[in-house]
Tab-separated table of C-alpha atoms and ligand atoms in Angstrom:
chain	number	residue	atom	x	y	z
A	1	UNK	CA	0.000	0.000	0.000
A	2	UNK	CA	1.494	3.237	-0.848
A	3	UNK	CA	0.016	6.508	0.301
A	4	UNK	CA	1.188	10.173	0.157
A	5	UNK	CA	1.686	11.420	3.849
A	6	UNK	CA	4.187	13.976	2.668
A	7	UNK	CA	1.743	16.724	3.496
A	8	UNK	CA	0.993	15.626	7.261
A	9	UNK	CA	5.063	15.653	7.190
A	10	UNK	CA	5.330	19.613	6.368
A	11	UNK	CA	8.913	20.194	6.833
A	12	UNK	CA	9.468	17.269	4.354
A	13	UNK	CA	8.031	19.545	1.559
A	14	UNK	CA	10.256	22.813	2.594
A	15	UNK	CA	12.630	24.411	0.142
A	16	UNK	CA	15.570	22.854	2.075
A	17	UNK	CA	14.078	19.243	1.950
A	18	UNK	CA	14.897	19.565	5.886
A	19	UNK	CA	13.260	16.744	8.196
A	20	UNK	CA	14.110	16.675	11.827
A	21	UNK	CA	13.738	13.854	14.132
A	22	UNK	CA	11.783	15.539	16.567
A	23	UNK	CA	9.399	16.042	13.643
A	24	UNK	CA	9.790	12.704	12.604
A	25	UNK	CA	8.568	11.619	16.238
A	26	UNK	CA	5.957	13.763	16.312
A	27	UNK	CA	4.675	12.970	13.072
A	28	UNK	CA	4.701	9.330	13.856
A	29	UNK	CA	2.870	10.174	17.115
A	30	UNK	CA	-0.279	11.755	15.097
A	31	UNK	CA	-0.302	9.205	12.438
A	32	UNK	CA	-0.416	6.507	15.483
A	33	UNK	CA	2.420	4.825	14.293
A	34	UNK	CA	4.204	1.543	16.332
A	35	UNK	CA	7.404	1.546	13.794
A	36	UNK	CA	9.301	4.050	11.748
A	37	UNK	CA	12.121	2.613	9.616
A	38	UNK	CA	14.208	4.754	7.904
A	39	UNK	CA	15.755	2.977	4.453
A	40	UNK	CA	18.844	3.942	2.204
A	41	UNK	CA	19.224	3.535	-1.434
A	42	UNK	CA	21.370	4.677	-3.679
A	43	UNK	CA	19.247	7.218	-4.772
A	44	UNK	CA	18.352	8.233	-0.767
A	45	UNK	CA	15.903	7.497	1.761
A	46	UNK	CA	12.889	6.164	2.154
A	47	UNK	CA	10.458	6.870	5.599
A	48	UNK	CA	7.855	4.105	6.111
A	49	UNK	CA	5.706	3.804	8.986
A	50	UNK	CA	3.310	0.719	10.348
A	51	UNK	CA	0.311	2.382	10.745
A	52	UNK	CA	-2.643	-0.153	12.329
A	53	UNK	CA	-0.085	-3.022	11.523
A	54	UNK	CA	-0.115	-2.151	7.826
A	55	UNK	CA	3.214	-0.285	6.270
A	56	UNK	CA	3.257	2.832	4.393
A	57	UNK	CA	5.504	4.919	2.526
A	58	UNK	CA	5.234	8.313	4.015
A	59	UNK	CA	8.379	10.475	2.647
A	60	UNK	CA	11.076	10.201	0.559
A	61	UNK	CA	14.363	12.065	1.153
A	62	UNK	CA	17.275	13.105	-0.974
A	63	UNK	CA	21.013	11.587	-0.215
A	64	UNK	CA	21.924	15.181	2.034
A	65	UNK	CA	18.532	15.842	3.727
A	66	UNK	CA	18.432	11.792	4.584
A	67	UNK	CA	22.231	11.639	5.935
A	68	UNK	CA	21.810	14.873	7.890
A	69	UNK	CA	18.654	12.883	9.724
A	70	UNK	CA	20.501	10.005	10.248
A	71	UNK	CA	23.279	11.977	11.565
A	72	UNK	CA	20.683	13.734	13.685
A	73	UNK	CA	19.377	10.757	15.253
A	74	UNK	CA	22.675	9.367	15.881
A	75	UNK	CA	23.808	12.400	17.667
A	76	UNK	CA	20.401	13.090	19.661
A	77	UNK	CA	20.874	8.923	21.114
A	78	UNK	CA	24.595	9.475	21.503
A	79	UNK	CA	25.933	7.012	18.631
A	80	UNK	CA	29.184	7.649	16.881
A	81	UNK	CA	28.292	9.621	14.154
A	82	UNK	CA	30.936	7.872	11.934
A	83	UNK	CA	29.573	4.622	10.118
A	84	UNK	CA	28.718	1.775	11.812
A	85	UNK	CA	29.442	-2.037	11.014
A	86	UNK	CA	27.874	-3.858	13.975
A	87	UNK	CA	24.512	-4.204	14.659
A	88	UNK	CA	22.996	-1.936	17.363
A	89	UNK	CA	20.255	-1.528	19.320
A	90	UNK	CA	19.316	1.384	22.195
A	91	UNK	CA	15.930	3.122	24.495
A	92	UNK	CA	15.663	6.481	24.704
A	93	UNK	CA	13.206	8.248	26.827
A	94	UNK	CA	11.668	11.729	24.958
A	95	UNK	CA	9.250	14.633	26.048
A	96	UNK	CA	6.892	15.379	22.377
A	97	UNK	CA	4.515	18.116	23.427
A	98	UNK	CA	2.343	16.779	26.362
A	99	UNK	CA	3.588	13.006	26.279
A	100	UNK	CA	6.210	10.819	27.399
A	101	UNK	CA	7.772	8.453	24.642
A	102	UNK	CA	9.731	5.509	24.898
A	103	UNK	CA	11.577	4.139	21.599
A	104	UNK	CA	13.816	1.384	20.772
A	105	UNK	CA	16.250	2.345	18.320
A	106	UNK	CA	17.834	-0.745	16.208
A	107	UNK	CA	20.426	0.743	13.787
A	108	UNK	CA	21.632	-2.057	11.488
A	109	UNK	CA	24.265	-1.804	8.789
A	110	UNK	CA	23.120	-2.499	4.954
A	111	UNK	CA	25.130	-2.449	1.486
A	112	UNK	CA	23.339	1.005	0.753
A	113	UNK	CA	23.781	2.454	3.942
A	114	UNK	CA	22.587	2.060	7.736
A	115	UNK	CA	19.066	1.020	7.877
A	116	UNK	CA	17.004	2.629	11.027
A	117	UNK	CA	14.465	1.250	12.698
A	118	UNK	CA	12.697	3.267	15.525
A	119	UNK	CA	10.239	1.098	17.498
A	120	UNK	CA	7.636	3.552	19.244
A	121	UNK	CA	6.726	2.306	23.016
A	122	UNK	CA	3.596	4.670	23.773
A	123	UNK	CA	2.070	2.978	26.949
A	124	UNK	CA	-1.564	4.025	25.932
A	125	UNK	CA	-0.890	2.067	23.070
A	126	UNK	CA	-1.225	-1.068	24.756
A	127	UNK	CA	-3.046	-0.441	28.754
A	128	UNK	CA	-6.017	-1.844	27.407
A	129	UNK	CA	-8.441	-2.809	30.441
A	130	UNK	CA	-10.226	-6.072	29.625
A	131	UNK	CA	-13.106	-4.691	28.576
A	132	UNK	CA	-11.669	-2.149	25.640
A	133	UNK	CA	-9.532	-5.277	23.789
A	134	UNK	CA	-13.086	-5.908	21.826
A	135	UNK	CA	-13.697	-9.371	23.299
A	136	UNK	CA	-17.526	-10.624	22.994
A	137	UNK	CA	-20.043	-10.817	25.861
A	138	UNK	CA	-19.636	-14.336	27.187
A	139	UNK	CA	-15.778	-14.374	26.435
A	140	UNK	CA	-15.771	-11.460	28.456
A	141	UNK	CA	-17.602	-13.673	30.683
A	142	UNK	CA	-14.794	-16.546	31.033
A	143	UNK	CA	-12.146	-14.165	31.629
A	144	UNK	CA	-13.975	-12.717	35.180
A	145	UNK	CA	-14.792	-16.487	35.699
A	146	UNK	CA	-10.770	-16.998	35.409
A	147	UNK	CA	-10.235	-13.541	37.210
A	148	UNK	CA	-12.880	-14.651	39.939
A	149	UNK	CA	-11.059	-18.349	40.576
A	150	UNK	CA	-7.454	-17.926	39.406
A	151	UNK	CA	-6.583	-21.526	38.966
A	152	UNK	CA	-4.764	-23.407	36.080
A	153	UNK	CA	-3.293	-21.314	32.844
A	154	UNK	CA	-4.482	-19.275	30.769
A	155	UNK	CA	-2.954	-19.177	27.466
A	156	UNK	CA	-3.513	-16.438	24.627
A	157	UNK	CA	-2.889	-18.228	21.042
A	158	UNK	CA	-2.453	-16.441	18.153
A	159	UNK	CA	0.055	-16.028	15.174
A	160	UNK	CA	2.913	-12.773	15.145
A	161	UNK	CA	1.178	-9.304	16.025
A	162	UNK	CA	-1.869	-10.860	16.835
A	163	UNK	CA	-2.123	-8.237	20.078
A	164	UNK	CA	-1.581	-11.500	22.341
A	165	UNK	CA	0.794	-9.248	24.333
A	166	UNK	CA	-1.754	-6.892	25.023
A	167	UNK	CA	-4.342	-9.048	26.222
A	168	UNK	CA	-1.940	-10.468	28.363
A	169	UNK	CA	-0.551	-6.941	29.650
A	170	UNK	CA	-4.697	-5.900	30.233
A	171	UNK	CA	-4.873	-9.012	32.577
A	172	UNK	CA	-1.836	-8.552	34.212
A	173	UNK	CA	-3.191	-4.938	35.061
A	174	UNK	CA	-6.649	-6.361	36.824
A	175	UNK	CA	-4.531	-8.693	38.579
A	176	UNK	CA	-1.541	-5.609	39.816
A	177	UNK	CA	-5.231	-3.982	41.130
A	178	UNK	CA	-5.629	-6.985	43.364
A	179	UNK	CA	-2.238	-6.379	45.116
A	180	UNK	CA	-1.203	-9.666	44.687
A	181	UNK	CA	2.564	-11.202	44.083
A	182	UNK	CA	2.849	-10.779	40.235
A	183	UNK	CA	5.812	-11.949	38.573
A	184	UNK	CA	6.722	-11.732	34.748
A	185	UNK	CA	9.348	-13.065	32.820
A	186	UNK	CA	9.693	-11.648	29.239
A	187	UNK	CA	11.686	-11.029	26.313
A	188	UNK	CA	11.624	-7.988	25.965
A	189	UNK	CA	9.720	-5.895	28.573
A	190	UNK	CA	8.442	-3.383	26.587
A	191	UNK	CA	5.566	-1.857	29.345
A	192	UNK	CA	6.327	-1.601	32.712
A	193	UNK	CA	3.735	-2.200	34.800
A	194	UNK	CA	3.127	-0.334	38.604
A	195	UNK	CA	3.349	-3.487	41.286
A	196	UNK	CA	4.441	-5.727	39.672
A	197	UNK	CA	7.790	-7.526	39.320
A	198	UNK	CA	9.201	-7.961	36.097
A	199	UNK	CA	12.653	-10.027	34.733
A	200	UNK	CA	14.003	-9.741	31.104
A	201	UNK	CA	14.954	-12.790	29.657
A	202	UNK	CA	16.995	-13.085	26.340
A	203	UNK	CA	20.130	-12.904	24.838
A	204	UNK	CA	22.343	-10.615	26.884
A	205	UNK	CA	20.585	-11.407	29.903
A	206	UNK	CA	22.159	-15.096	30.394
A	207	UNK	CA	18.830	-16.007	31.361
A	208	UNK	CA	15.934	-18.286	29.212
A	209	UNK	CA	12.258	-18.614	29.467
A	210	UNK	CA	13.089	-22.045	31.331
A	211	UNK	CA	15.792	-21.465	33.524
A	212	UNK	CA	14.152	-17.919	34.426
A	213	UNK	CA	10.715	-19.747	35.337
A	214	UNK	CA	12.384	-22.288	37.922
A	215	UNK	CA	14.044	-19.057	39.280
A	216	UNK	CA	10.849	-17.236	39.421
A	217	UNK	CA	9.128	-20.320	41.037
A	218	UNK	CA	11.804	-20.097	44.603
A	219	UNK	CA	10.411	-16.220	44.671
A	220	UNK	CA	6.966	-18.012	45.844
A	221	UNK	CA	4.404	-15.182	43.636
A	222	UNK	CA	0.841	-15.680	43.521
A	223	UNK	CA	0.793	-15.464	39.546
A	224	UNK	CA	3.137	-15.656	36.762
A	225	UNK	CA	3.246	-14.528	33.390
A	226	UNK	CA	6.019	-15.887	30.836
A	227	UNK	CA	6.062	-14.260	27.472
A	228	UNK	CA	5.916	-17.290	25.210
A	229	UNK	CA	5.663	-20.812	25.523
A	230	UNK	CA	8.032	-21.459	22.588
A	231	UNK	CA	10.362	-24.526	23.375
A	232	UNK	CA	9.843	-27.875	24.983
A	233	UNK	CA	11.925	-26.687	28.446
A	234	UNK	CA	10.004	-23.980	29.365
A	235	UNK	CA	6.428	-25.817	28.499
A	236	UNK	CA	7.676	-28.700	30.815
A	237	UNK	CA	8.611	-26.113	33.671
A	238	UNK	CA	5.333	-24.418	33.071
A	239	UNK	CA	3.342	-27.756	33.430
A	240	UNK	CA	5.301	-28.772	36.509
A	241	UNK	CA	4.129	-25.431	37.830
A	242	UNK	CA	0.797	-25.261	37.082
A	243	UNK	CA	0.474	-28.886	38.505
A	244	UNK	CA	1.938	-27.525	41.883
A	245	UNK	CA	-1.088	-25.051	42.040
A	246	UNK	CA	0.668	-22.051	40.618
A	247	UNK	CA	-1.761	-19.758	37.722
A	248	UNK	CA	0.314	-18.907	34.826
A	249	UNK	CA	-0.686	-16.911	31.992
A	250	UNK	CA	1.227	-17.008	28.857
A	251	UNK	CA	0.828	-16.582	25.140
A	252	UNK	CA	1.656	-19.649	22.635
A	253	UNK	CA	1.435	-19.837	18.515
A	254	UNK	CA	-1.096	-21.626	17.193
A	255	UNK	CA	-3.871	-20.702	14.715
A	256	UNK	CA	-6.991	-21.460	16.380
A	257	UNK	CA	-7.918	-22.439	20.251
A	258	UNK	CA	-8.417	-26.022	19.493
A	259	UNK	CA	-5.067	-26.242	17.492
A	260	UNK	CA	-3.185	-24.789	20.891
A	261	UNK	CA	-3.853	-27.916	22.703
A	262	UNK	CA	-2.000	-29.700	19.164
A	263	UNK	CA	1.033	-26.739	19.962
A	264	UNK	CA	0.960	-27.942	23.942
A	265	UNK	CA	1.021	-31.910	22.723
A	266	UNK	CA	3.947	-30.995	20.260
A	267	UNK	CA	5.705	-29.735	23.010
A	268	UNK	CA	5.834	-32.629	25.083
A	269	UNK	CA	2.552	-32.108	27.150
A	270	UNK	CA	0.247	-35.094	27.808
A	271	UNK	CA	-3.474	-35.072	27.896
A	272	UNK	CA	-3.467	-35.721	31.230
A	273	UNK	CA	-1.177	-32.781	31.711
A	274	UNK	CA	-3.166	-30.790	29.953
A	275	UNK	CA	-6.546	-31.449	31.363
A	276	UNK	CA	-5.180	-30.876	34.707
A	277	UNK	CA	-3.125	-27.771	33.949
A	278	UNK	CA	-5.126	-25.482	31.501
A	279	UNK	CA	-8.311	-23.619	32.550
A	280	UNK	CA	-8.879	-20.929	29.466
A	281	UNK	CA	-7.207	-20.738	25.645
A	282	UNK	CA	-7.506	-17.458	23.463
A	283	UNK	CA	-7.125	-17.407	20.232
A	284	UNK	CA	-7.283	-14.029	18.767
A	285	UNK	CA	-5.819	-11.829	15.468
A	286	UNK	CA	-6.175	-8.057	15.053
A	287	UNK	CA	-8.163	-6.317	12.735
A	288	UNK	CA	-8.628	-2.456	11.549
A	289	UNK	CA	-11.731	-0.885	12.292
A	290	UNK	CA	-13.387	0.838	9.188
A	291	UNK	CA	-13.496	4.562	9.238
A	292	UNK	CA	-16.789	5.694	10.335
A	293	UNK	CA	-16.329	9.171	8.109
A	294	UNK	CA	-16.288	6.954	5.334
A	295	UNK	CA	-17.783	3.601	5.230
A	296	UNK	CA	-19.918	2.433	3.493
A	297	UNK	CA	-22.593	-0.858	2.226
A	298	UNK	CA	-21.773	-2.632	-0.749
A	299	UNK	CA	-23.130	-4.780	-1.926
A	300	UNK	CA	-21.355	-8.483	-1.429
A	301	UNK	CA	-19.427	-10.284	-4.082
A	302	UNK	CA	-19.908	-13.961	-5.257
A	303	UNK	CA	-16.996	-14.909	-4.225
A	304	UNK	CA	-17.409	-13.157	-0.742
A	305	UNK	CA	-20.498	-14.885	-0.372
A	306	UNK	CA	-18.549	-18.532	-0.973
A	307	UNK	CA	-15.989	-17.294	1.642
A	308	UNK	CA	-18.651	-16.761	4.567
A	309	UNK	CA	-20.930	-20.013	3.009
A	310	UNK	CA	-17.760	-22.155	3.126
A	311	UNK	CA	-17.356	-21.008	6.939
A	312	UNK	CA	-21.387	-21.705	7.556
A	313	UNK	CA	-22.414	-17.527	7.305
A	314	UNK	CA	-25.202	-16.720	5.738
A	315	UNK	CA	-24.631	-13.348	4.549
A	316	UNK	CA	-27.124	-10.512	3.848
A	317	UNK	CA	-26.968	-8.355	0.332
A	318	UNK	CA	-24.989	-5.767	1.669
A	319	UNK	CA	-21.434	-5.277	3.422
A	320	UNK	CA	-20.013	-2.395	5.343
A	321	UNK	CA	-16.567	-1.734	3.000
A	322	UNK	CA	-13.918	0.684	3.397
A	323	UNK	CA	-13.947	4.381	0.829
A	324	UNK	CA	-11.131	6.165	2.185
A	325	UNK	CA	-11.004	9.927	3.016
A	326	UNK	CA	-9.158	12.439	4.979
A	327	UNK	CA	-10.056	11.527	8.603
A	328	UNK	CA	-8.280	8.113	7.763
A	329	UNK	CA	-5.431	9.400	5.635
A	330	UNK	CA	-7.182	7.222	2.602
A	331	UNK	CA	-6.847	4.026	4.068
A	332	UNK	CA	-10.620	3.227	5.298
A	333	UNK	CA	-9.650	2.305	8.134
A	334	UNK	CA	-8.418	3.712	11.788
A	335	UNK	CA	-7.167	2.344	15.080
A	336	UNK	CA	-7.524	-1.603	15.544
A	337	UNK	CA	-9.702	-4.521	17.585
A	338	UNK	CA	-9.438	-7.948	18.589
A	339	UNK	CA	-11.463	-10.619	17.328
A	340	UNK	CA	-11.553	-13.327	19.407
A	341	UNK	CA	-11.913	-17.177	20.293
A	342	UNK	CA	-12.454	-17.824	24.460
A	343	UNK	CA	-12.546	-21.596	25.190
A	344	UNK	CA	-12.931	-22.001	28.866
A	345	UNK	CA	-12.487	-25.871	29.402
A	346	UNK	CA	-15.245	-27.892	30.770
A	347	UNK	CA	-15.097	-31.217	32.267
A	348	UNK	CA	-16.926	-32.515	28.766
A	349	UNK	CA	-13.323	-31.128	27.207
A	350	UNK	CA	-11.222	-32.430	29.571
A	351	UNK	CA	-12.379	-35.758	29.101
A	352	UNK	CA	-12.012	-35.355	25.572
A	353	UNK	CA	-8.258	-34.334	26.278
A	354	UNK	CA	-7.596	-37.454	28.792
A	355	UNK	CA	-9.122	-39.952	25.891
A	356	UNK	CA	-6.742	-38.078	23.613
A	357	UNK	CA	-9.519	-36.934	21.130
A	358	UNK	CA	-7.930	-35.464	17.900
A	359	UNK	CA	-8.681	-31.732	16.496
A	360	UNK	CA	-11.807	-32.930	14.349
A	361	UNK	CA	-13.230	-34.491	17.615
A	362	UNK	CA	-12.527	-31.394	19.598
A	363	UNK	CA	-14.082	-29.121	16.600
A	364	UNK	CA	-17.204	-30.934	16.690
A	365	UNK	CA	-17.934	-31.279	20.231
A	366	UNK	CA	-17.185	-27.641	21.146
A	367	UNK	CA	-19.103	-26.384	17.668
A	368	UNK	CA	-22.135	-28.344	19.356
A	369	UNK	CA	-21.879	-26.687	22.713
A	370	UNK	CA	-22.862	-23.197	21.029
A	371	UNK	CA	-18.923	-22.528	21.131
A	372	UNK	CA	-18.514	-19.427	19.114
A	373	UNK	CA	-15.197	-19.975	16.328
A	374	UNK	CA	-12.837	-16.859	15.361
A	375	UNK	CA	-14.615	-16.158	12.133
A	376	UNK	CA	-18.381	-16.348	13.915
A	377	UNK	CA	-16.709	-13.614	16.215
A	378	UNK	CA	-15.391	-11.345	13.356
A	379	UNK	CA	-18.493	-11.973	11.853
A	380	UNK	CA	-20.360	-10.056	14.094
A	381	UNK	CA	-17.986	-7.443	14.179
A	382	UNK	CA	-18.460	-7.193	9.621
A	383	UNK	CA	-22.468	-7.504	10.371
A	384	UNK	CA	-22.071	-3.974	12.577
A	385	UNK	CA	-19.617	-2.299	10.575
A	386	UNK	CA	-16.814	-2.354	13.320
A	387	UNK	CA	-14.566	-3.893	10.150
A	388	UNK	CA	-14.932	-5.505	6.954
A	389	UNK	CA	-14.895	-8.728	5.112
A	390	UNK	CA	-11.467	-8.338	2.893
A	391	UNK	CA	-9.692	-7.071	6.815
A	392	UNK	CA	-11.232	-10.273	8.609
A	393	UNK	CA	-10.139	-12.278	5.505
A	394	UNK	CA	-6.566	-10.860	5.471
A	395	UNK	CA	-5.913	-11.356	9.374
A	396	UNK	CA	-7.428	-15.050	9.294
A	397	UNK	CA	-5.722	-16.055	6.169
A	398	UNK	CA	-3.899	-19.106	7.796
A	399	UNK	CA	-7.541	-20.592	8.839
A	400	UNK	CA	-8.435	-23.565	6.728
A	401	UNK	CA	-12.147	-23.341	5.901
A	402	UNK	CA	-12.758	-27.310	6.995
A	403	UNK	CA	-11.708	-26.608	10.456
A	404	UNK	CA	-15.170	-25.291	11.276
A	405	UNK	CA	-16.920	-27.020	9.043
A	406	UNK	CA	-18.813	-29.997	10.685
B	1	ZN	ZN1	-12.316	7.723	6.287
């Protein structure tokens, strides 16, 4: 997608082709950016932005104007100006008008040039309470039911930038409200959170997911949240600690609810394991929400209409779809939601997990216990115009069509 920002970007457009990178954080601020990235050529640079997860092209500079930012930025973060051949990475701490912004700065050394990227950690960005992460009624429902008995894990599934993190971070927030003994290990932190204790694992830090969980474990907290369940060590810790009566919260990869408990098996978990161990699995993606300057019905496509029929929607004549206009900068779209998948485990589940029913078995039990699929979620969410078909379609591309369909 390319758009023209240049004008929201004035100083871009002056005589002297003169960007600063105060200007270039404050711009990113009002466009609601979470990345900047700053690209040499040979012909000289390029200023994208991620913008509601998508990137855009928002100015181009010439070799002088482009160097004289970089050299800027260097300077302002305190990195020797001359050129760099390692890798780097730094946080910086800045005052832009009324707010407080943290950003990562990873400067990385290309053929062309040195590549910037500027990772922008606004807090609002991501203090979601549980109620404002666009979760349904009755999943809103299992998480107080978790929140109310605090037993077992609760895992948040989902594939890269799904906003797992933040739902995570928004539970992690009811629980620092409860003054209880929170403890977090994660890689990186990017939010700190008021009351509650949190350890960076990673490279550099000599510590892993695993051997920081048995650590956390002798500090006796009431809850724990590890960033990722992403190797067989740290899932077997986990287990072992769940089993001992500890709650966990964590997020794993997997592309639907059911298909987490496939993830959990993979990584050396047993039924029995998990039927004792795991009380709640989300499964979630983000989506844009259309612009409501702009948005408008349409009506639906043939091949739409397959899409939603294959998934067993029946759709009406007419879709909300994304125009574009100035409010949104042209996109159709502004700011993001969840949609979501809440499976809170029954005993009828965990029996199917002990017997070691496979996916298919799972599917149809759950899908005949009114359990409400990712796509019947973001369904609701097209029906009212939050967002549209072709957004829903692009963030649950990876979802086979037959896993729903009984
Ligand atoms: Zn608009």
């Amino acid at each position: 997608m390319e758009t023209d920002f240049s004008a929201t970007i004035p100083d871009a457009d002056d005589a002297e082709n003169r960007l600063s990178f105060r200007r270039l954080l404050s711009a990113a601020i009002e466009l609601r950016a979470s990345d900047v990235h700053i690209d040499p050529s040979t012909t000289g640079f390029t200023i994208r932005m991620r913008i509601d997860g998508m990137l855009v092209e928002t100015t181009r500079l010439d070799q002088k104007a482009g160097q004289r930012l970089t050299n800027q930025l260097k300077a302002e973060v305190g990195i020797d100006p001359g050129r760099n051949f390692t890798p780097r990475a730094s946080r910086h701490s800045y005052k832009i008008g009324d707010s407080e912004l943290d950003i990562r700065i990873t400067l990385v050394p290309c053929v062309s040039g040195e590549k910037i990227a500027i990772r922008m950690l606004d807090p609002d960005r991501v203090m979601h309470r549980i109620e404002d992460l666009g979760v349904s009624k009755d999943g809103l429902q299992h998480f107080r039911e978790w929140l109310g008995g605090l037993t077992g894990m609760f895992l948040v599934s989902g594939a890269t930038s799904s906003g797992k993190t933040t739902t995570l971070y928004a539970l992690l927030h009811e629980l620092a409200e409860r003054k209880q003994h929170v403890l977090t290990i994660e890689d990186p932190v990017e939010y700190e959170i008021d009351g509650i204790n949190q350890i960076q694992v990673g490279r550099g830090h000599g510590l892993d997911f695993a051997s920081g969980l048995k650590s956390m474990l002798r500090l006796d907290p009431d809850y724990m949240m590890v960033g990722e369940l992403r190797d067989p060590e740290t899932v077997d810790v986990a287990a072992r600690a769940a089993t001992s009566g500890h709650t966990l919260l964590s997020t794993i990869h997997a592309r639907d609810a059911v298909s987490t408990v496939t993830a959990l098996r993979n990584y050396g978990m047993t039924g029995n394991q998990i039927a004792v161990t795991v009380s709640v699995i989300v499964n979630q993606r983000l989506v844009r929400k259309l612009c409501t300057h702009c948005r408008e019905k349409e009506a639906i496509t043939d091949n739409e209409r397959a899409w939603l029929e294959e998934r067993g929607i029946r759709p009406h004549r007419d879709l909300w779809t994304a125009t574009g206009c100035k409010e949104c900068l042209n996109t159709g779209y502004s700011a993001r939601t969840g949609i979501f998948e809440v499976w809170r485990l029954n005993a009828t589940d965990y029996d199917m997990l002990l017997s070691g029913a496979d996916e298919r078995n799972i599917r149809r039990v759950l899908a005949q216990n009114h359990h409400e699929s990712l796509v019947a979620d973001a369904w609701k969410k097209i029906e009212s115009g939050t967002t549209s078909l072709s957004e829903v379609r692009r963030a649950t591309g990876a979802l086979r069509a037959d896993d729903w369909q009984l």
